[in-house]
Amino acid sequence: MGCGHKCARTSLAIFTVFGTLLSLVAAFSCDFVIKIEYTYWYGHTWNGLGFLGRSKHGFEGSSDFCVGWSSEEKEYLLDGYWNAGFAFALLAFSLGMLTMIGSFLFCCLGNVTNKIYCSLVIIYVFTAMFQGLTFVSFASDVYDTLESWEGLNYHVGVGAGCAILATIVWLLCA
């Protein structure tokens, strides 16, 4: 005796919570990409870049912090690719919230037809597509400009890692 549609809908609702949380971190983290600067006996120091600002971590005598982009940085660094990546991240998070609410409503309502419930599949596909399109920001001149100014390469950070996982979760939901 299996649990049928109720268990499948409950599992899907739980997956949408994880997908939405991962999308949230991807969109609003100051560590979409990171660069490790120094390695000390007590650990690493690194800088991060996110859609909303920059971060510094592990520096002796200071705590971890995130600051927004200054007006000069916005003018000289942030280009169309970067802004498009942020827009796609916001769309993915917004659609993720919509599907999370919808999946919990449909999970709790007993008389929802499969046609109505399957309409969420279309939204899951678009959410996965928008989440994947956040990586268009990697084509931005932000990285090249900062690498020439600061001399270090940027790598996938917490935000980009969460975006990768969120894309996978949204595809699994679809």
mmCIF file of C-alpha atoms in Angstrom:
data_model
loop_
_atom_site.group_PDB
_atom_site.id
_atom_site.type_symbol
_atom_site.label_atom_id
_atom_site.label_comp_id
_atom_site.label_asym_id
_atom_site.label_seq_id
_atom_site.Cartn_x
_atom_site.Cartn_y
_atom_site.Cartn_z
ATOM 1 C CA MET A 1 0.000 0.000 0.000
ATOM 2 C CA GLY A 2 1.791 3.097 -1.269
ATOM 3 C CA CYS A 3 1.156 6.671 -0.405
ATOM 4 C CA GLY A 4 0.514 7.669 -4.032
ATOM 5 C CA HIS A 5 -0.138 11.221 -5.065
ATOM 6 C CA LYS A 6 -0.127 12.630 -1.533
ATOM 7 C CA CYS A 7 3.473 11.506 -0.859
ATOM 8 C CA ALA A 8 4.628 12.683 -4.280
ATOM 9 C CA ARG A 9 3.037 16.095 -3.751
ATOM 10 C CA THR A 10 4.494 16.373 -0.249
ATOM 11 C CA SER A 11 7.963 15.464 -1.549
ATOM 12 C CA LEU A 12 7.622 18.032 -4.313
ATOM 13 C CA ALA A 13 6.616 20.702 -1.796
ATOM 14 C CA ILE A 14 9.701 19.904 0.296
ATOM 15 C CA PHE A 15 11.935 20.092 -2.786
ATOM 16 C CA THR A 16 10.512 23.520 -3.629
ATOM 17 C CA VAL A 17 11.497 24.770 -0.163
ATOM 18 C CA PHE A 18 15.097 23.670 -0.792
ATOM 19 C CA GLY A 19 15.069 25.157 -4.295
ATOM 20 C CA THR A 20 13.711 28.470 -3.035
ATOM 21 C CA LEU A 21 16.295 28.690 -0.246
ATOM 22 C CA LEU A 22 19.116 27.911 -2.674
ATOM 23 C CA SER A 23 17.773 30.555 -5.089
ATOM 24 C CA LEU A 24 17.649 33.043 -2.227
ATOM 25 C CA VAL A 25 21.328 32.490 -1.392
ATOM 26 C CA ALA A 26 22.307 32.648 -5.068
ATOM 27 C CA ALA A 27 20.570 35.986 -5.592
ATOM 28 C CA PHE A 28 21.447 37.786 -2.367
ATOM 29 C CA SER A 29 24.800 36.358 -1.254
ATOM 30 C CA CYS A 30 27.866 38.573 -1.374
ATOM 31 C CA ASP A 31 29.883 35.485 -2.295
ATOM 32 C CA PHE A 32 28.610 34.521 -5.755
ATOM 33 C CA VAL A 33 32.269 34.215 -6.694
ATOM 34 C CA ILE A 34 35.301 34.319 -4.399
ATOM 35 C CA LYS A 35 39.044 34.762 -4.633
ATOM 36 C CA ILE A 36 41.375 33.353 -2.022
ATOM 37 C CA GLU A 37 44.031 35.909 -1.260
ATOM 38 C CA TYR A 38 46.250 34.481 1.459
ATOM 39 C CA THR A 39 46.597 31.260 3.375
ATOM 40 C CA TYR A 40 47.743 31.556 6.973
ATOM 41 C CA TRP A 41 48.243 28.954 9.653
ATOM 42 C CA TYR A 42 44.758 29.798 10.996
ATOM 43 C CA GLY A 43 42.978 29.637 7.628
ATOM 44 C CA HIS A 44 42.278 31.531 4.433
ATOM 45 C CA THR A 45 41.367 35.110 3.744
ATOM 46 C CA TRP A 46 39.150 35.787 0.770
ATOM 47 C CA ASN A 47 37.065 38.386 -0.971
ATOM 48 C CA GLY A 48 33.686 37.687 -2.488
ATOM 49 C CA LEU A 49 31.569 39.306 -5.166
ATOM 50 C CA GLY A 50 27.801 39.129 -5.250
ATOM 51 C CA PHE A 51 25.054 40.800 -7.186
ATOM 52 C CA LEU A 52 24.404 43.238 -4.336
ATOM 53 C CA GLY A 53 27.941 43.921 -3.152
ATOM 54 C CA ARG A 54 31.392 42.731 -2.080
ATOM 55 C CA SER A 55 32.515 40.826 1.001
ATOM 56 C CA LYS A 56 35.709 40.226 2.979
ATOM 57 C CA HIS A 57 36.273 37.152 5.125
ATOM 58 C CA GLY A 58 38.935 35.848 7.443
ATOM 59 C CA PHE A 59 40.997 39.011 7.822
ATOM 60 C CA GLU A 60 42.753 39.206 11.148
ATOM 61 C CA GLY A 61 41.308 41.842 13.448
ATOM 62 C CA SER A 62 38.118 42.332 11.450
ATOM 63 C CA SER A 63 34.916 40.415 11.205
ATOM 64 C CA ASP A 64 33.313 39.132 8.023
ATOM 65 C CA PHE A 65 31.231 41.777 6.305
ATOM 66 C CA CYS A 66 29.348 42.566 3.138
ATOM 67 C CA VAL A 67 29.137 46.055 1.667
ATOM 68 C CA GLY A 68 27.063 47.240 -1.258
ATOM 69 C CA TRP A 69 28.555 48.426 -4.508
ATOM 70 C CA SER A 70 29.590 52.084 -4.425
ATOM 71 C CA SER A 71 28.262 54.431 -7.093
ATOM 72 C CA GLU A 72 31.704 54.493 -8.754
ATOM 73 C CA GLU A 73 31.877 50.699 -8.802
ATOM 74 C CA LYS A 74 28.370 50.490 -10.238
ATOM 75 C CA GLU A 75 29.289 52.946 -12.966
ATOM 76 C CA TYR A 76 32.617 51.383 -13.974
ATOM 77 C CA LEU A 77 32.197 47.694 -13.162
ATOM 78 C CA LEU A 78 28.607 46.538 -13.463
ATOM 79 C CA ASP A 79 27.646 45.938 -17.082
ATOM 80 C CA GLY A 80 24.664 44.424 -18.864
ATOM 81 C CA TYR A 81 25.766 40.819 -18.326
ATOM 82 C CA TRP A 82 26.083 41.352 -14.588
ATOM 83 C CA ASN A 83 22.703 43.078 -14.362
ATOM 84 C CA ALA A 84 21.075 40.388 -16.524
ATOM 85 C CA GLY A 85 22.480 37.682 -14.238
ATOM 86 C CA PHE A 86 20.977 39.469 -11.232
ATOM 87 C CA ALA A 87 17.639 39.893 -13.014
ATOM 88 C CA PHE A 88 17.539 36.170 -13.811
ATOM 89 C CA ALA A 89 18.426 35.364 -10.197
ATOM 90 C CA LEU A 90 15.542 37.542 -8.990
ATOM 91 C CA LEU A 91 13.151 35.918 -11.474
ATOM 92 C CA ALA A 92 14.220 32.443 -10.359
ATOM 93 C CA PHE A 93 13.738 33.352 -6.700
ATOM 94 C CA SER A 94 10.337 34.957 -7.364
ATOM 95 C CA LEU A 95 9.078 32.008 -9.383
ATOM 96 C CA GLY A 96 10.500 29.685 -6.736
ATOM 97 C CA MET A 97 8.440 31.445 -4.084
ATOM 98 C CA LEU A 98 5.365 31.176 -6.303
ATOM 99 C CA THR A 99 5.867 27.448 -6.874
ATOM 100 C CA MET A 100 6.586 26.855 -3.201
ATOM 101 C CA ILE A 101 3.326 28.483 -2.172
ATOM 102 C CA GLY A 102 1.441 26.727 -4.961
ATOM 103 C CA SER A 103 2.877 23.310 -4.182
ATOM 104 C CA PHE A 104 1.978 23.617 -0.492
ATOM 105 C CA LEU A 105 -1.537 24.774 -1.341
ATOM 106 C CA PHE A 106 -2.036 21.955 -3.816
ATOM 107 C CA CYS A 107 -0.497 19.461 -1.395
ATOM 108 C CA CYS A 108 -2.951 20.369 1.363
ATOM 109 C CA LEU A 109 -6.046 20.576 -0.836
ATOM 110 C CA GLY A 110 -7.430 17.130 -1.485
ATOM 111 C CA ASN A 111 -9.567 17.773 -4.534
ATOM 112 C CA VAL A 112 -7.041 19.337 -6.911
ATOM 113 C CA THR A 113 -7.006 17.721 -10.336
ATOM 114 C CA ASN A 114 -3.789 16.493 -11.879
ATOM 115 C CA LYS A 115 -4.162 18.962 -14.762
ATOM 116 C CA ILE A 116 -4.059 21.911 -12.390
ATOM 117 C CA TYR A 117 -1.192 20.405 -10.424
ATOM 118 C CA CYS A 118 0.762 19.640 -13.587
ATOM 119 C CA SER A 119 0.527 23.294 -14.594
ATOM 120 C CA LEU A 120 3.271 23.870 -12.002
ATOM 121 C CA VAL A 121 5.613 21.859 -14.227
ATOM 122 C CA ILE A 122 5.719 24.734 -16.698
ATOM 123 C CA ILE A 123 6.670 27.128 -13.924
ATOM 124 C CA TYR A 124 9.346 24.708 -12.661
ATOM 125 C CA VAL A 125 10.870 24.564 -16.137
ATOM 126 C CA PHE A 126 10.977 28.360 -16.394
ATOM 127 C CA THR A 127 12.405 28.615 -12.879
ATOM 128 C CA ALA A 128 15.181 26.170 -13.772
ATOM 129 C CA MET A 129 15.860 28.077 -16.983
ATOM 130 C CA PHE A 130 16.062 31.442 -15.198
ATOM 131 C CA GLN A 131 18.228 29.958 -12.454
ATOM 132 C CA GLY A 132 20.635 28.592 -15.051
ATOM 133 C CA LEU A 133 20.703 31.910 -16.859
ATOM 134 C CA THR A 134 22.147 33.611 -13.771
ATOM 135 C CA PHE A 135 25.487 32.319 -15.058
ATOM 136 C CA VAL A 136 25.343 34.829 -17.908
ATOM 137 C CA SER A 137 27.024 37.076 -15.336
ATOM 138 C CA PHE A 138 30.233 35.090 -15.878
ATOM 139 C CA ALA A 139 30.505 36.837 -19.274
ATOM 140 C CA SER A 140 30.645 40.185 -17.474
ATOM 141 C CA ASP A 141 33.650 42.473 -17.598
ATOM 142 C CA VAL A 142 33.500 42.719 -13.797
ATOM 143 C CA TYR A 143 35.846 39.753 -13.401
ATOM 144 C CA ASP A 144 38.366 40.876 -16.012
ATOM 145 C CA THR A 145 38.451 44.415 -14.662
ATOM 146 C CA LEU A 146 38.886 43.339 -11.051
ATOM 147 C CA GLU A 147 41.487 40.739 -11.991
ATOM 148 C CA SER A 148 43.520 43.404 -13.773
ATOM 149 C CA TRP A 149 43.161 45.774 -10.792
ATOM 150 C CA GLU A 150 43.703 43.226 -8.036
ATOM 151 C CA GLY A 151 45.648 40.512 -9.844
ATOM 152 C CA LEU A 152 43.838 37.411 -8.598
ATOM 153 C CA ASN A 153 41.399 34.999 -10.221
ATOM 154 C CA TYR A 154 37.852 34.547 -9.020
ATOM 155 C CA HIS A 155 36.332 31.107 -8.457
ATOM 156 C CA VAL A 156 32.862 29.696 -7.861
ATOM 157 C CA GLY A 157 31.636 30.838 -4.472
ATOM 158 C CA VAL A 158 28.737 29.973 -2.211
ATOM 159 C CA GLY A 159 26.217 31.891 -4.323
ATOM 160 C CA ALA A 160 27.213 30.268 -7.612
ATOM 161 C CA GLY A 161 27.325 26.855 -5.940
ATOM 162 C CA CYS A 162 23.794 27.385 -4.630
ATOM 163 C CA ALA A 163 22.698 28.502 -8.106
ATOM 164 C CA ILE A 164 24.049 25.246 -9.560
ATOM 165 C CA LEU A 165 22.241 23.190 -6.936
ATOM 166 C CA ALA A 166 19.035 25.229 -7.317
ATOM 167 C CA THR A 167 19.049 24.629 -11.074
ATOM 168 C CA ILE A 168 19.314 20.887 -10.442
ATOM 169 C CA VAL A 169 16.541 20.970 -7.828
ATOM 170 C CA TRP A 170 14.198 22.898 -10.134
ATOM 171 C CA LEU A 171 14.878 20.426 -12.960
ATOM 172 C CA LEU A 172 14.150 17.524 -10.603
ATOM 173 C CA CYS A 173 10.875 19.181 -9.614
ATOM 174 C CA ALA A 174 9.856 19.540 -13.239
#
